[in-house]
Short mmCIF file of C-alpha atoms and ligand atoms in Angstrom, two decimals:
data_model
loop_
_atom_site.label_atom_id
_atom_site.label_comp_id
_atom_site.label_asym_id
_atom_site.label_seq_id
_atom_site.Cartn_x
_atom_site.Cartn_y
_atom_site.Cartn_z
CA UNK A 1 12.30 34.26 -25.90
CA UNK A 2 13.55 31.85 -28.58
CA UNK A 3 13.55 28.03 -28.68
CA UNK A 4 10.11 26.97 -27.52
CA UNK A 5 10.13 23.93 -29.82
CA UNK A 6 11.34 20.36 -29.33
CA UNK A 7 11.95 17.46 -31.74
CA UNK A 8 13.18 16.87 -35.30
CA UNK A 9 10.41 15.40 -37.49
CA UNK A 10 7.81 15.17 -34.74
CA UNK A 11 8.18 18.68 -33.44
CA UNK A 12 6.03 20.59 -31.00
CA UNK A 13 6.08 24.22 -29.91
CA UNK A 14 4.53 25.17 -26.59
CA UNK A 15 3.06 28.58 -25.77
CA UNK A 16 1.33 30.32 -22.88
CA UNK A 17 1.83 31.30 -19.26
CA UNK A 18 0.59 30.06 -15.89
CA UNK A 19 -1.96 32.85 -15.37
CA UNK A 20 -2.72 33.75 -18.99
CA UNK A 21 -6.08 32.80 -20.53
CA UNK A 22 -4.75 29.57 -22.05
CA UNK A 23 -1.67 27.58 -23.01
CA UNK A 24 -0.99 24.85 -25.48
CA UNK A 25 1.14 23.10 -28.06
CA UNK A 26 1.38 23.32 -31.83
CA UNK A 27 2.33 19.88 -33.09
CA UNK A 28 4.11 19.70 -36.43
CA UNK A 29 5.00 16.46 -38.20
CA UNK A 30 2.36 14.07 -36.96
CA UNK A 31 1.74 11.59 -39.81
CA UNK A 32 -1.66 11.69 -41.54
CA UNK A 33 -4.38 9.13 -40.96
CA UNK A 34 -3.81 8.65 -37.21
CA UNK A 35 -7.16 8.28 -35.38
CA UNK A 36 -7.28 11.16 -32.90
CA UNK A 37 -9.93 12.49 -30.54
CA UNK A 38 -9.69 14.82 -27.56
CA UNK A 39 -10.53 11.97 -25.15
CA UNK A 40 -7.40 10.07 -26.26
CA UNK A 41 -5.24 12.99 -25.15
CA UNK A 42 -7.38 13.83 -22.11
CA UNK A 43 -6.63 10.52 -20.36
CA UNK A 44 -2.96 11.61 -20.06
CA UNK A 45 -3.87 15.19 -19.11
CA UNK A 46 -5.93 13.77 -16.24
CA UNK A 47 -2.83 12.02 -14.84
CA UNK A 48 -0.91 15.33 -14.63
CA UNK A 49 -3.86 17.51 -13.66
CA UNK A 50 -3.41 19.57 -10.46
CA UNK A 51 -5.75 19.16 -7.49
CA UNK A 52 -6.24 15.40 -7.92
CA UNK A 53 -5.37 14.52 -4.33
CA UNK A 54 -3.93 15.99 -1.12
CA UNK A 55 -0.37 15.15 -2.19
CA UNK A 56 -0.37 17.58 -5.14
CA UNK A 57 -1.08 21.30 -5.56
CA UNK A 58 -4.65 22.35 -4.73
CA UNK A 59 -4.91 24.58 -7.83
CA UNK A 60 -7.97 23.05 -9.43
CA UNK A 61 -7.62 23.01 -13.21
CA UNK A 62 -9.74 20.68 -15.37
CA UNK A 63 -6.97 20.83 -18.01
CA UNK A 64 -9.52 20.09 -20.73
CA UNK A 65 -7.67 19.86 -24.03
CA UNK A 66 -9.21 21.20 -27.25
CA UNK A 67 -8.02 20.23 -30.73
CA UNK A 68 -8.28 23.34 -32.92
CA UNK A 69 -6.71 22.08 -36.15
CA UNK A 70 -5.06 19.20 -37.97
CA UNK A 71 -7.84 16.64 -37.47
CA UNK A 72 -10.65 15.91 -39.93
CA UNK A 73 -13.35 13.27 -39.43
CA UNK A 74 -11.47 11.81 -36.45
CA UNK A 75 -8.11 11.41 -38.20
CA UNK A 76 -4.99 13.54 -38.41
CA UNK A 77 -4.50 15.20 -41.78
CA UNK A 78 -0.72 15.69 -41.53
CA UNK A 79 -1.14 19.45 -41.02
CA UNK A 80 -0.20 21.26 -37.77
CA UNK A 81 -2.28 20.18 -34.79
CA UNK A 82 -3.14 23.05 -32.48
CA UNK A 83 -3.89 21.95 -28.92
CA UNK A 84 -5.29 24.38 -26.37
CA UNK A 85 -5.83 24.14 -22.62
CA UNK A 86 -7.65 26.98 -20.88
CA UNK A 87 -6.45 28.23 -17.48
CA UNK A 88 -9.47 28.54 -15.23
CA UNK A 89 -8.26 28.63 -11.61
CA UNK A 90 -5.62 31.37 -11.50
CA UNK A 91 -5.24 33.30 -8.24
CA UNK A 92 -2.92 36.04 -9.36
CA UNK A 93 -3.35 38.00 -6.11
CA UNK A 94 -1.30 35.26 -4.38
CA UNK A 95 1.66 36.53 -6.37
CA UNK A 96 1.34 40.32 -5.80
CA UNK A 97 4.00 40.19 -3.08
CA UNK A 98 6.64 38.71 -5.38
CA UNK A 99 6.34 41.25 -8.21
CA UNK A 100 9.45 42.99 -6.91
CA UNK A 101 11.09 40.05 -5.15
CA UNK A 102 13.00 37.00 -6.36
CA UNK A 103 11.80 33.67 -4.95
CA UNK A 104 14.77 31.44 -4.05
CA UNK A 105 14.97 28.35 -6.27
CA UNK A 106 12.75 29.93 -8.94
CA UNK A 107 13.52 31.47 -12.32
CA UNK A 108 12.36 34.97 -11.22
CA UNK A 109 15.91 36.28 -10.88
CA UNK A 110 17.31 34.82 -14.12
CA UNK A 111 14.27 35.85 -16.22
CA UNK A 112 14.69 39.39 -14.85
CA UNK A 113 18.43 39.42 -15.47
CA UNK A 114 17.98 38.15 -19.04
CA UNK A 115 14.79 39.84 -20.27
CA UNK A 116 14.27 42.80 -17.94
CA UNK A 117 10.55 41.99 -17.85
CA UNK A 118 8.59 39.02 -16.53
CA UNK A 119 5.04 37.88 -15.94
CA UNK A 120 5.45 37.12 -12.24
CA UNK A 121 1.95 35.68 -11.81
CA UNK A 122 2.47 32.03 -10.91
CA UNK A 123 5.96 32.13 -12.43
CA UNK A 124 4.60 33.04 -15.89
CA UNK A 125 6.34 31.05 -18.60
CA UNK A 126 8.69 29.34 -16.11
CA UNK A 127 5.73 27.70 -14.37
CA UNK A 128 5.26 23.96 -14.72
CA UNK A 129 1.80 24.76 -16.17
CA UNK A 130 3.83 24.61 -19.40
CA UNK A 131 4.21 20.86 -18.91
CA UNK A 132 0.45 20.43 -19.53
CA UNK A 133 1.16 21.35 -23.16
CA UNK A 134 3.90 18.71 -23.37
CA UNK A 135 1.55 16.07 -22.01
CA UNK A 136 -0.95 17.00 -24.73
CA UNK A 137 1.77 16.68 -27.42
CA UNK A 138 2.78 13.36 -25.84
CA UNK A 139 -0.82 12.13 -26.05
CA UNK A 140 -0.82 12.74 -29.80
CA UNK A 141 2.57 11.00 -30.07
CA UNK A 142 1.21 7.92 -28.29
CA UNK A 143 -1.57 7.57 -30.86
CA UNK A 144 0.89 7.94 -33.76
CA UNK A 145 3.22 5.36 -32.18
CA UNK A 146 0.30 2.90 -32.02
CA UNK A 147 -0.01 3.17 -35.79
CA UNK A 148 3.73 2.60 -36.46
CA UNK A 149 4.94 0.34 -33.64
CA UNK A 150 1.87 -1.08 -31.87
CA UNK A 151 3.87 -3.07 -29.30
CA UNK A 152 5.39 0.00 -27.67
CA UNK A 153 4.31 0.59 -24.05
CA UNK A 154 5.48 3.64 -22.11
CA UNK A 155 5.28 3.71 -18.33
CA UNK A 156 6.69 6.09 -15.74
CA UNK A 157 6.84 5.74 -11.97
CA UNK A 158 8.55 7.19 -8.93
CA UNK A 159 11.41 5.16 -7.50
CA UNK A 160 12.50 7.53 -4.75
CA UNK A 161 11.03 10.33 -2.66
CA UNK A 162 13.66 12.18 -0.65
CA UNK A 163 15.92 9.51 0.81
CA UNK A 164 13.14 6.87 0.71
CA UNK A 165 13.59 4.40 -2.15
CA UNK A 166 11.30 1.66 -3.40
CA UNK A 167 12.25 -1.96 -2.76
CA UNK A 168 12.76 -3.34 -6.27
CA UNK A 169 11.90 -6.86 -5.11
CA UNK A 170 8.33 -5.56 -4.43
CA UNK A 171 8.07 -3.76 -7.75
CA UNK A 172 4.73 -4.28 -9.50
CA UNK A 173 3.62 -2.29 -12.58
CA UNK A 174 -0.02 -2.94 -11.62
CA UNK A 175 0.47 -0.90 -8.42
CA UNK A 176 1.59 2.27 -10.24
CA UNK A 177 -1.89 3.65 -10.84
CA UNK A 178 -3.24 2.46 -7.47
CA UNK A 179 -1.68 5.17 -5.29
CA UNK A 180 -1.14 8.97 -5.28
CA UNK A 181 2.57 8.64 -6.10
CA UNK A 182 2.70 6.50 -9.26
CA UNK A 183 4.74 4.18 -7.05
CA UNK A 184 5.25 0.54 -8.13
CA UNK A 185 5.87 -0.55 -4.51
CA UNK A 186 2.64 -0.47 -2.46
CA UNK A 187 4.49 -0.55 0.87
CA UNK A 188 6.71 2.38 -0.10
CA UNK A 189 3.65 4.37 -1.24
CA UNK A 190 2.13 4.05 2.25
CA UNK A 191 5.34 5.23 3.87
CA UNK A 192 5.66 8.15 1.41
CA UNK A 193 2.08 9.20 2.15
CA UNK A 194 2.77 9.62 5.89
CA UNK A 195 6.13 11.24 5.26
CA UNK A 196 4.76 13.81 2.80
CA UNK A 197 1.81 14.68 5.06
CA UNK A 198 4.22 15.44 7.90
CA UNK A 199 6.60 17.35 5.64
CA UNK A 200 3.81 19.52 4.20
CA UNK A 201 1.69 20.18 7.28
CA UNK A 202 4.16 20.12 10.18
CA UNK A 203 7.57 20.82 8.70
CA UNK A 204 6.39 23.37 6.03
CA UNK A 205 8.92 21.81 3.71
CA UNK A 206 9.17 19.89 0.42
CA UNK A 207 11.23 17.04 -1.00
CA UNK A 208 12.85 15.87 -4.26
CA UNK A 209 12.30 12.63 -6.15
CA UNK A 210 13.55 10.22 -8.81
CA UNK A 211 11.31 9.15 -11.68
CA UNK A 212 12.01 6.21 -13.99
CA UNK A 213 10.41 6.04 -17.44
CA UNK A 214 10.49 2.79 -19.43
CA UNK A 215 9.66 2.31 -23.10
CA UNK A 216 8.98 -1.38 -23.74
CA UNK A 217 8.59 -2.98 -27.17
CA UNK A 218 10.64 -0.39 -29.06
CA UNK A 219 12.12 -2.14 -32.11
CA UNK A 220 15.89 -2.48 -32.42
CA UNK A 221 17.47 0.07 -34.75
CA UNK A 222 15.93 3.46 -33.95
CA UNK A 223 18.34 6.27 -33.13
CA UNK A 224 21.58 7.17 -34.85
CA UNK A 225 25.26 7.43 -33.98
CA UNK A 226 27.17 10.57 -32.99
CA UNK A 227 24.89 13.67 -32.84
CA UNK A 228 21.61 11.89 -33.57
CA UNK A 229 21.80 9.53 -30.60
CA UNK A 230 18.53 8.36 -29.12
CA UNK A 231 20.05 8.87 -25.67
CA UNK A 232 21.10 12.44 -26.51
CA UNK A 233 17.52 13.35 -27.38
CA UNK A 234 16.09 11.53 -24.36
CA UNK A 235 18.48 13.34 -22.05
CA UNK A 236 17.55 16.71 -23.60
CA UNK A 237 13.86 15.84 -23.38
CA UNK A 238 13.96 14.98 -19.69
CA UNK A 239 16.40 17.74 -18.73
CA UNK A 240 14.04 20.30 -20.29
CA UNK A 241 11.32 19.49 -17.73
CA UNK A 242 11.02 22.01 -14.88
CA UNK A 243 12.95 21.13 -11.71
CA UNK A 244 14.98 18.31 -13.34
CA UNK A 245 18.58 18.34 -12.17
CA UNK A 246 19.87 14.94 -13.30
CA UNK A 247 19.18 12.41 -16.08
CA UNK A 248 20.48 8.85 -16.43
CA UNK A 249 20.12 6.15 -19.07
CA UNK A 250 20.26 2.52 -17.87
CA UNK A 251 22.92 2.11 -15.19
CA UNK A 252 23.64 5.84 -15.46
CA UNK A 253 25.99 7.33 -12.88
CA UNK A 254 26.23 3.97 -11.11
CA UNK A 255 28.06 2.57 -14.20
CA UNK A 256 31.17 4.38 -12.98
CA UNK A 257 31.37 1.98 -10.02
CA UNK A 258 31.07 -1.19 -12.15
CA UNK A 259 33.79 -3.18 -13.90
CA UNK A 260 33.65 -4.06 -17.59
CA UNK A 261 32.77 -7.68 -16.76
CA UNK A 262 29.82 -6.55 -14.66
CA UNK A 263 28.54 -3.87 -17.01
CA UNK A 264 28.64 -5.22 -20.61
CA UNK A 265 25.32 -6.97 -21.24
CA UNK A 266 26.10 -10.43 -22.69
CA UNK A 267 24.40 -11.39 -25.96
CA UNK A 268 22.89 -14.71 -26.96
CA UNK A 269 20.21 -15.92 -29.36
CA UNK A 270 16.73 -15.98 -27.80
CA UNK A 271 14.07 -18.65 -28.36
CA UNK A 272 12.29 -16.32 -30.81
CA UNK A 273 15.37 -16.32 -33.08
CA UNK A 274 16.21 -12.75 -32.10
CA UNK A 275 19.25 -11.53 -30.14
CA UNK A 276 18.70 -11.42 -26.38
CA UNK A 277 20.75 -9.92 -23.56
CA UNK A 278 21.69 -11.24 -20.12
CA UNK A 279 21.03 -7.86 -18.48
CA UNK A 280 20.21 -4.25 -19.38
CA UNK A 281 22.90 -2.02 -17.92
CA UNK A 282 22.86 -0.12 -21.23
CA UNK A 283 19.24 0.96 -20.74
CA UNK A 284 18.30 -0.41 -24.17
CA UNK A 285 20.65 1.81 -26.18
CA UNK A 286 24.07 1.01 -27.70
CA UNK A 287 25.91 3.55 -29.84
CA UNK A 288 22.86 5.81 -29.77
CA UNK A 289 20.67 3.06 -31.33
CA UNK A 290 17.95 1.01 -29.64
CA UNK A 291 18.73 -2.67 -28.94
CA UNK A 292 15.12 -3.81 -28.68
CA UNK A 293 15.37 -4.10 -24.88
CA UNK A 294 13.49 -1.81 -22.51
CA UNK A 295 14.65 1.78 -22.88
CA UNK A 296 15.20 3.00 -19.32
CA UNK A 297 15.58 6.67 -18.44
CA UNK A 298 15.72 8.08 -14.92
CA UNK A 299 15.55 11.69 -13.84
CA UNK A 300 15.89 13.53 -10.54
CA UNK A 301 13.72 16.52 -9.63
CA UNK A 302 14.72 18.99 -6.97
CA UNK A 303 12.47 19.68 -3.95
CA UNK A 304 9.70 22.25 -4.56
CA UNK A 305 11.16 25.71 -3.99
CA UNK A 306 7.86 27.30 -2.90
CA UNK A 307 7.50 26.39 0.75
CA UNK A 308 5.82 27.93 3.79
CA UNK A 309 9.20 28.36 5.55
CA UNK A 310 10.85 31.77 5.25
CA UNK A 311 13.91 31.96 2.94
CA UNK A 312 16.30 34.86 2.54
CA UNK A 313 16.32 36.75 -0.75
CA UNK A 314 16.60 40.22 -2.24
CA UNK A 315 14.19 42.67 -3.83
CA UNK A 316 14.68 44.14 -7.31
CA UNK A 317 16.31 47.19 -5.73
CA UNK A 318 18.87 44.91 -4.07
CA UNK A 319 17.59 45.30 -0.49
CA UNK A 320 17.36 42.12 1.61
CA UNK A 321 14.03 40.45 2.33
CA UNK A 322 12.53 37.11 3.33
CA UNK A 323 10.18 35.08 1.14
CA UNK A 324 7.54 32.74 2.49
CA UNK A 325 5.70 31.42 -0.52
CA UNK A 326 1.94 31.70 -0.50
CA UNK A 327 -0.18 30.13 -3.21
CA UNK A 328 -0.86 26.48 -3.90
CA UNK A 329 2.09 24.19 -4.54
CA UNK A 330 3.15 20.59 -5.01
CA UNK A 331 4.94 19.32 -1.88
CA UNK A 332 6.84 16.92 -4.17
CA UNK A 333 6.92 17.85 -7.86
CA UNK A 334 8.07 14.30 -8.66
CA UNK A 335 4.48 13.03 -8.55
CA UNK A 336 3.12 15.16 -11.37
CA UNK A 337 6.43 14.93 -13.24
CA UNK A 338 5.69 11.23 -13.94
CA UNK A 339 3.16 11.81 -16.78
CA UNK A 340 5.39 14.62 -18.08
CA UNK A 341 8.36 12.24 -18.34
CA UNK A 342 6.14 9.68 -20.08
CA UNK A 343 5.01 12.33 -22.58
CA UNK A 344 8.58 13.36 -23.38
CA UNK A 345 9.53 9.69 -23.86
CA UNK A 346 6.60 9.26 -26.29
CA UNK A 347 7.60 12.34 -28.30
CA UNK A 348 11.24 11.19 -28.62
CA UNK A 349 10.34 7.61 -29.53
CA UNK A 350 7.89 8.78 -32.22
CA UNK A 351 10.41 11.29 -33.54
CA UNK A 352 13.03 8.54 -33.93
CA UNK A 353 10.57 6.08 -35.47
CA UNK A 354 9.84 8.72 -38.11
CA UNK A 355 13.53 9.62 -38.56
CA UNK A 356 14.41 5.95 -39.02
CA UNK A 357 12.24 5.74 -42.14
CA UNK A 358 14.42 8.37 -43.82
CA UNK A 359 17.69 7.16 -42.35
CA UNK A 360 17.47 3.55 -43.56
CA UNK A 361 14.35 3.17 -45.69
CA UNK A 362 13.71 -0.05 -43.74
CA UNK A 363 17.17 -1.66 -44.30
CA UNK A 364 18.23 -3.91 -41.39
CA UNK A 365 21.28 -6.18 -40.86
CA UNK A 366 20.29 -9.85 -40.59
CA UNK A 367 21.24 -11.89 -37.52
CA UNK A 368 20.92 -15.70 -37.49
C1 FMN B 401 4.87 18.83 -12.70
C2 FMN B 401 5.64 19.91 -11.99
C3 FMN B 401 4.99 20.66 -11.00
C4 FMN B 401 5.68 21.68 -10.32
N1 FMN B 401 5.03 22.36 -9.33
C5 FMN B 401 5.72 23.27 -8.60
C6 FMN B 401 5.10 23.96 -7.51
O1 FMN B 401 3.94 23.73 -7.20
N2 FMN B 401 5.84 24.87 -6.83
C7 FMN B 401 7.15 25.13 -7.13
O2 FMN B 401 7.79 25.93 -6.44
N3 FMN B 401 7.76 24.51 -8.17
C8 FMN B 401 7.08 23.60 -8.91
N4 FMN B 401 7.71 22.97 -9.96
C9 FMN B 401 9.09 23.33 -10.29
C10 FMN B 401 9.24 24.72 -10.89
O3 FMN B 401 8.43 24.88 -12.03
C11 FMN B 401 10.72 24.98 -11.25
O4 FMN B 401 11.55 24.58 -10.20
C12 FMN B 401 10.99 26.45 -11.51
O5 FMN B 401 10.26 26.87 -12.62
C13 FMN B 401 12.48 26.74 -11.76
O6 FMN B 401 12.97 26.03 -12.83
P1 FMN B 401 14.12 24.92 -12.68
O7 FMN B 401 13.88 24.21 -11.39
O8 FMN B 401 13.92 24.01 -13.86
O9 FMN B 401 15.43 25.63 -12.68
C14 FMN B 401 7.04 21.95 -10.65
C15 FMN B 401 7.67 21.18 -11.64
C16 FMN B 401 6.99 20.16 -12.30
C17 FMN B 401 7.69 19.34 -13.33
#
């Protein structure tokens, strides 16, 4: 299975399966001299960790990250950083029934068609356990960003669960970490809580979600035109996350319904002597290059495929069957996808900060 790596200069390779002994990421290209300790990465792992509350999967993994290389006396050395997370709460027997069956909505059928062999325990390599390794690589990226562009802040949150959207007039970044849903609207979080409890317990069903990830304080000028666009890499980063079916930058798909007068963000000189914009329909990127505004990416995740309701499928021998998924699952994968989206944003922003050094050597056009 080729292509397990992501990024240009800041590049990570993930390895491991859901029910193997461990999984992790090998990070290549982190600059030397960045202060790095396991606890700095662990804080982000703890946001994604399963079993945190009743609204996520009950698989109970501590997701303790170990740094095996690339750090000496608390600082990165510039050599590959090996990050390892042990799997401790596998229940492979839950998956015995699906060894010869394809679960609808899962990668069982395509892995079999392509490779002719698969580790079916917990979905093997297709499991979202893989995203733990990305969050670890993102934790390293955050520390390296601090050293290069200390004003950058990266924050993700859910804006929609099923058909239930947040009310943007009630949006409050301080609320995001106060509820189970990383929801910036406290009222919506309460409603989602009741809805998801009913969906999980009574309806034996699941639901999709939309996650927004914002990078604030990114300097103008990172990214590149044509094939090196910042938005190209962000779209690839988010689309590579399990269950993601749509990615938007700024106004995204809704831009199609706007007129040119409504959509083009007007430019004026701000009080700080820097260009400012009347709005941010562009999502902080013009021509593939950051404007200095918030970079805004949104992605949609599909509803969890593993549900307690029977779904029609086939066995490997082609005979029909029904699958009712046992095992422990997220009723809405959008919740734990929030820290994963943040991690991917951090990796792309760091990658482009590093690329920018080589692309321009610090040259900038003067305004004002
Ligand atoms: C953080 C996260 C957690 C997930 N948890 C589950 C889960 O518990 N059960 C499930 O059926 N799918 C879950 N998924 C989605 C599956 O991994 C994914 O749908 C499956 O591997 C097929 O890949 P695809 O949807 O990208 O095509 C999760 C996804 C993410 C991002």
